mmCIF file of C-alpha atoms in Angstrom:
data_model
loop_
_atom_site.group_PDB
_atom_site.id
_atom_site.type_symbol
_atom_site.label_atom_id
_atom_site.label_comp_id
_atom_site.label_asym_id
_atom_site.label_seq_id
_atom_site.Cartn_x
_atom_site.Cartn_y
_atom_site.Cartn_z
ATOM 1 C CA MET A 118 0.000 0.000 0.000
ATOM 2 C CA PRO A 119 2.751 2.568 0.800
ATOM 3 C CA LYS A 120 4.254 2.042 -2.680
ATOM 4 C CA LEU A 121 0.874 2.771 -4.243
ATOM 5 C CA GLN A 122 0.686 6.002 -2.256
ATOM 6 C CA HIS A 123 4.317 6.870 -3.072
ATOM 7 C CA GLN A 124 5.302 6.961 0.615
ATOM 8 C CA ASP A 125 8.671 6.105 2.074
ATOM 9 C CA LEU A 126 7.869 4.314 5.339
ATOM 10 C CA GLN A 127 11.230 5.079 6.946
ATOM 11 C CA THR A 128 10.936 8.807 6.225
ATOM 12 C CA SER A 129 7.322 8.845 7.446
ATOM 13 C CA ALA A 130 8.266 7.038 10.668
ATOM 14 C CA GLN A 131 11.116 9.481 11.339
ATOM 15 C CA GLN A 132 8.811 12.448 10.744
ATOM 16 C CA ILE A 133 6.220 11.075 13.182
ATOM 17 C CA ALA A 134 8.945 10.413 15.780
ATOM 18 C CA ARG A 135 10.228 14.000 15.436
ATOM 19 C CA GLU A 136 6.691 15.391 15.816
ATOM 20 C CA ARG A 137 6.263 13.394 19.021
ATOM 21 C CA GLY A 138 9.643 14.340 20.464
ATOM 22 C CA LEU A 139 11.044 10.824 20.031
ATOM 23 C CA ASP A 140 13.703 11.485 17.400
ATOM 24 C CA THR A 141 17.217 10.172 17.943
ATOM 25 C CA ASP A 142 18.675 13.688 17.655
ATOM 26 C CA SER A 143 16.812 14.764 20.774
ATOM 27 C CA LYS A 144 19.155 15.663 23.641
ATOM 28 C CA ARG A 145 16.328 15.456 26.155
ATOM 29 C CA LYS A 146 15.360 12.315 28.064
ATOM 30 C CA VAL A 147 11.707 11.470 28.512
ATOM 31 C CA TYR A 148 10.771 9.962 31.863
ATOM 32 C CA LEU A 149 7.564 8.058 32.366
ATOM 33 C CA PRO A 150 5.864 7.610 35.724
ATOM 34 C CA VAL A 151 6.448 4.302 37.495
ATOM 35 C CA ILE A 152 3.914 2.455 39.631
ATOM 36 C CA ARG A 153 5.118 0.222 42.479
ATOM 37 C CA ALA A 154 3.150 -1.604 45.144
ATOM 38 C CA TYR A 155 4.112 -2.194 48.770
ATOM 39 C CA ARG A 156 2.576 -3.890 51.798
ATOM 40 C CA VAL A 157 2.290 -1.527 54.752
ATOM 41 C CA GLY A 158 4.410 -2.875 57.603
ATOM 42 C CA PRO A 159 5.121 -1.762 61.180
ATOM 43 C CA GLU A 160 7.837 0.742 60.143
ATOM 44 C CA LEU A 161 5.494 2.577 57.787
ATOM 45 C CA VAL A 162 2.638 2.580 60.309
ATOM 46 C CA ALA A 163 5.030 4.050 62.922
ATOM 47 C CA TRP A 164 6.273 6.663 60.429
ATOM 48 C CA ALA A 165 2.698 7.687 59.529
ATOM 49 C CA ASP A 166 1.879 7.997 63.245
ATOM 50 C CA GLY A 167 -1.901 7.951 62.657
ATOM 51 C CA LYS A 168 -1.823 10.881 60.205
ATOM 52 C CA ASN A 169 -4.041 10.818 57.128
ATOM 53 C CA LEU A 170 -2.613 11.058 53.596
ATOM 54 C CA ARG A 171 -3.209 14.797 53.383
ATOM 55 C CA GLU A 172 -1.314 15.392 56.646
ATOM 56 C CA LEU A 173 1.555 13.139 55.540
ATOM 57 C CA GLY A 174 2.085 15.296 52.433
ATOM 58 C CA ILE A 175 3.764 12.475 50.513
ATOM 59 C CA TYR A 176 3.354 14.217 47.156
ATOM 60 C CA ARG A 177 4.744 17.538 48.407
ATOM 61 C CA GLN A 178 7.798 15.805 49.872
ATOM 62 C CA THR A 179 8.558 13.305 47.125
ATOM 63 C CA GLY A 180 6.476 13.746 43.987
ATOM 64 C CA CYS A 181 4.849 10.311 44.510
ATOM 65 C CA TYR A 182 1.211 9.794 45.338
ATOM 66 C CA ILE A 183 -0.803 6.823 46.545
ATOM 67 C CA GLU A 184 -3.018 5.836 43.632
ATOM 68 C CA ARG A 185 -4.812 2.867 45.204
ATOM 69 C CA ILE A 186 -5.101 0.958 48.464
ATOM 70 C CA ARG A 187 -6.170 -2.660 48.882
ATOM 71 C CA ARG A 188 -7.528 -3.151 52.384
ATOM 72 C CA ASN A 189 -9.148 -6.418 53.481
ATOM 73 C CA GLY A 190 -9.386 -7.471 49.823
ATOM 74 C CA ILE A 191 -11.182 -4.287 48.729
ATOM 75 C CA LEU A 192 -9.444 -2.095 46.141
ATOM 76 C CA ALA A 193 -10.128 1.642 46.534
ATOM 77 C CA ASN A 194 -8.878 5.022 45.363
ATOM 78 C CA PRO A 195 -8.025 6.810 48.613
ATOM 79 C CA ASP A 196 -8.986 10.350 49.473
ATOM 80 C CA GLY A 197 -6.902 12.684 51.608
ATOM 81 C CA ASP A 198 -8.595 11.442 54.784
ATOM 82 C CA ALA A 199 -7.396 7.830 54.370
ATOM 83 C CA VAL A 200 -5.053 6.529 57.086
ATOM 84 C CA LEU A 201 -2.564 3.756 56.293
ATOM 85 C CA GLN A 202 -3.116 0.559 58.266
ATOM 86 C CA MET A 203 -0.967 -2.499 58.878
ATOM 87 C CA GLY A 204 -1.415 -4.990 56.035
ATOM 88 C CA ASP A 205 -2.694 -2.464 53.459
ATOM 89 C CA ASP A 206 -1.279 -2.887 49.977
ATOM 90 C CA ILE A 207 -0.607 0.513 48.404
ATOM 91 C CA ALA A 208 0.207 1.537 44.835
ATOM 92 C CA LEU A 209 2.615 4.486 44.598
ATOM 93 C CA VAL A 210 2.937 6.438 41.341
ATOM 94 C CA GLY A 211 5.760 8.830 40.512
ATOM 95 C CA TYR A 212 8.841 9.363 38.420
ATOM 96 C CA PRO A 213 11.863 7.180 39.268
ATOM 97 C CA ASP A 214 13.633 9.957 41.174
ATOM 98 C CA ALA A 215 10.441 10.599 43.180
ATOM 99 C CA HIS A 216 10.406 6.949 44.297
ATOM 100 C CA ALA A 217 14.021 7.377 45.436
ATOM 101 C CA ARG A 218 12.945 10.293 47.686
ATOM 102 C CA LEU A 219 10.389 8.158 49.558
ATOM 103 C CA ASP A 220 11.039 7.561 53.232
ATOM 104 C CA PRO A 221 12.867 4.219 53.665
ATOM 105 C CA SER A 222 9.800 2.986 55.581
ATOM 106 C CA PHE A 223 8.056 2.628 52.212
ATOM 107 C CA ARG A 224 10.865 0.776 50.488
ATOM 108 C CA ASN A 225 11.628 -1.445 53.494
ATOM 109 C CA GLY A 226 8.117 -2.875 53.295
ATOM 110 C CA LYS A 227 7.485 -5.944 51.220
ATOM 111 C CA GLU A 228 7.026 -5.092 47.554
ATOM 112 C CA VAL A 229 3.971 -6.917 46.212
ATOM 113 C CA PHE A 230 2.770 -7.967 42.788
ATOM 114 C CA ASP A 231 -0.949 -7.369 42.450
ATOM 115 C CA ARG A 232 -2.148 -7.021 38.880
ATOM 116 C CA ASP A 233 -5.176 -4.909 39.870
ATOM 117 C CA LEU A 234 -3.172 -2.683 42.182
ATOM 118 C CA LEU A 235 -0.454 -2.106 39.576
ATOM 119 C CA ASP A 236 -2.833 -1.514 36.668
ATOM 120 C CA MET A 237 -2.236 2.022 35.452
ATOM 121 C CA ARG A 238 -4.836 3.169 32.954
ATOM 122 C CA ILE A 239 -4.097 5.751 30.342
ATOM 123 C CA VAL A 240 -6.945 8.181 29.878
ATOM 124 C CA THR A 241 -7.467 11.248 27.769
ATOM 125 C CA GLU A 242 -8.408 14.495 29.427
ATOM 126 C CA GLU A 243 -9.514 17.859 28.196
ATOM 127 C CA ILE A 244 -6.824 20.457 28.886
ATOM 128 C CA VAL A 245 -7.537 24.111 29.581
ATOM 129 C CA VAL A 246 -4.591 26.314 28.641
ATOM 130 C CA LYS A 247 -4.226 29.453 30.755
ATOM 131 C CA ASN A 248 -0.816 30.565 29.480
ATOM 132 C CA HIS A 249 -1.052 32.103 25.998
ATOM 133 C CA ASN A 250 2.599 31.157 25.324
ATOM 134 C CA ALA A 251 1.597 27.468 25.370
ATOM 135 C CA VAL A 252 -1.238 27.783 22.836
ATOM 136 C CA GLY A 253 -0.540 25.896 19.612
ATOM 137 C CA ARG A 254 2.581 24.189 20.958
ATOM 138 C CA ARG A 255 3.011 20.435 21.225
ATOM 139 C CA LEU A 256 3.256 18.915 24.707
ATOM 140 C CA ALA A 257 6.797 17.755 23.858
ATOM 141 C CA GLN A 258 7.750 21.401 23.248
ATOM 142 C CA LEU A 259 6.441 22.405 26.677
ATOM 143 C CA LYS A 260 8.877 19.944 28.310
ATOM 144 C CA LEU A 261 6.448 19.128 31.115
ATOM 145 C CA THR A 262 8.554 16.200 32.317
ATOM 146 C CA ASP A 263 11.532 18.550 32.759
ATOM 147 C CA GLN A 264 9.389 20.516 35.223
ATOM 148 C CA ARG A 265 8.511 17.251 37.030
ATOM 149 C CA LEU A 266 4.803 17.683 36.349
ATOM 150 C CA LEU A 267 2.685 14.606 36.858
ATOM 151 C CA LEU A 268 -0.933 15.593 36.610
ATOM 152 C CA LYS A 269 -3.685 13.379 37.912
ATOM 153 C CA PRO A 270 -7.355 13.935 37.058
ATOM 154 C CA GLY A 271 -9.369 15.301 39.953
ATOM 155 C CA TYR A 272 -6.471 17.084 41.678
ATOM 156 C CA SER A 273 -6.401 20.766 42.338
ATOM 157 C CA GLN A 274 -2.923 22.145 41.798
ATOM 158 C CA PRO A 275 -2.324 23.753 45.242
ATOM 159 C CA ASP A 276 -3.233 20.685 47.311
ATOM 160 C CA ARG A 277 -1.934 17.674 45.377
ATOM 161 C CA ASP A 278 -2.388 15.376 48.392
ATOM 162 C CA ALA A 279 -6.151 15.965 48.472
ATOM 163 C CA TYR A 280 -7.160 12.848 46.627
ATOM 164 C CA ARG A 281 -10.314 12.343 44.577
ATOM 165 C CA ARG A 282 -13.486 12.296 46.603
#
């Protein structure tokens, strides 16, 4: 089919890669968020000291957020009022360097493999642009990952630890 349309597949593929910021000439690295799951142990419960997720401020301190909690077999998206309990399985989302900034109490817990907990869905969202300098530019040109932006639907920018209600 490409020959009938007089298209060079290699040239077309390179053009698409350039448009998406994936060309080999790019000097910039693209980081994708990572999701990891841990079982809440005694160290993490002691570190949390009965505080809810909003009070812990995990996102403000590290750039990671708790996407889901499995408690007593029930999978839920936590809100800011959730308190971590012994035996909870939690899914943490963030860039690799954000995971490295987590308190060791998180990483010292047992890492778990739970397909449902680790399932990260990709969704499309409508974006409202407030900065006129960004209008008409591609997301790759805005270099959002360089600014360590990881936007999650339902969050208000000032209080990133106030989870969906």
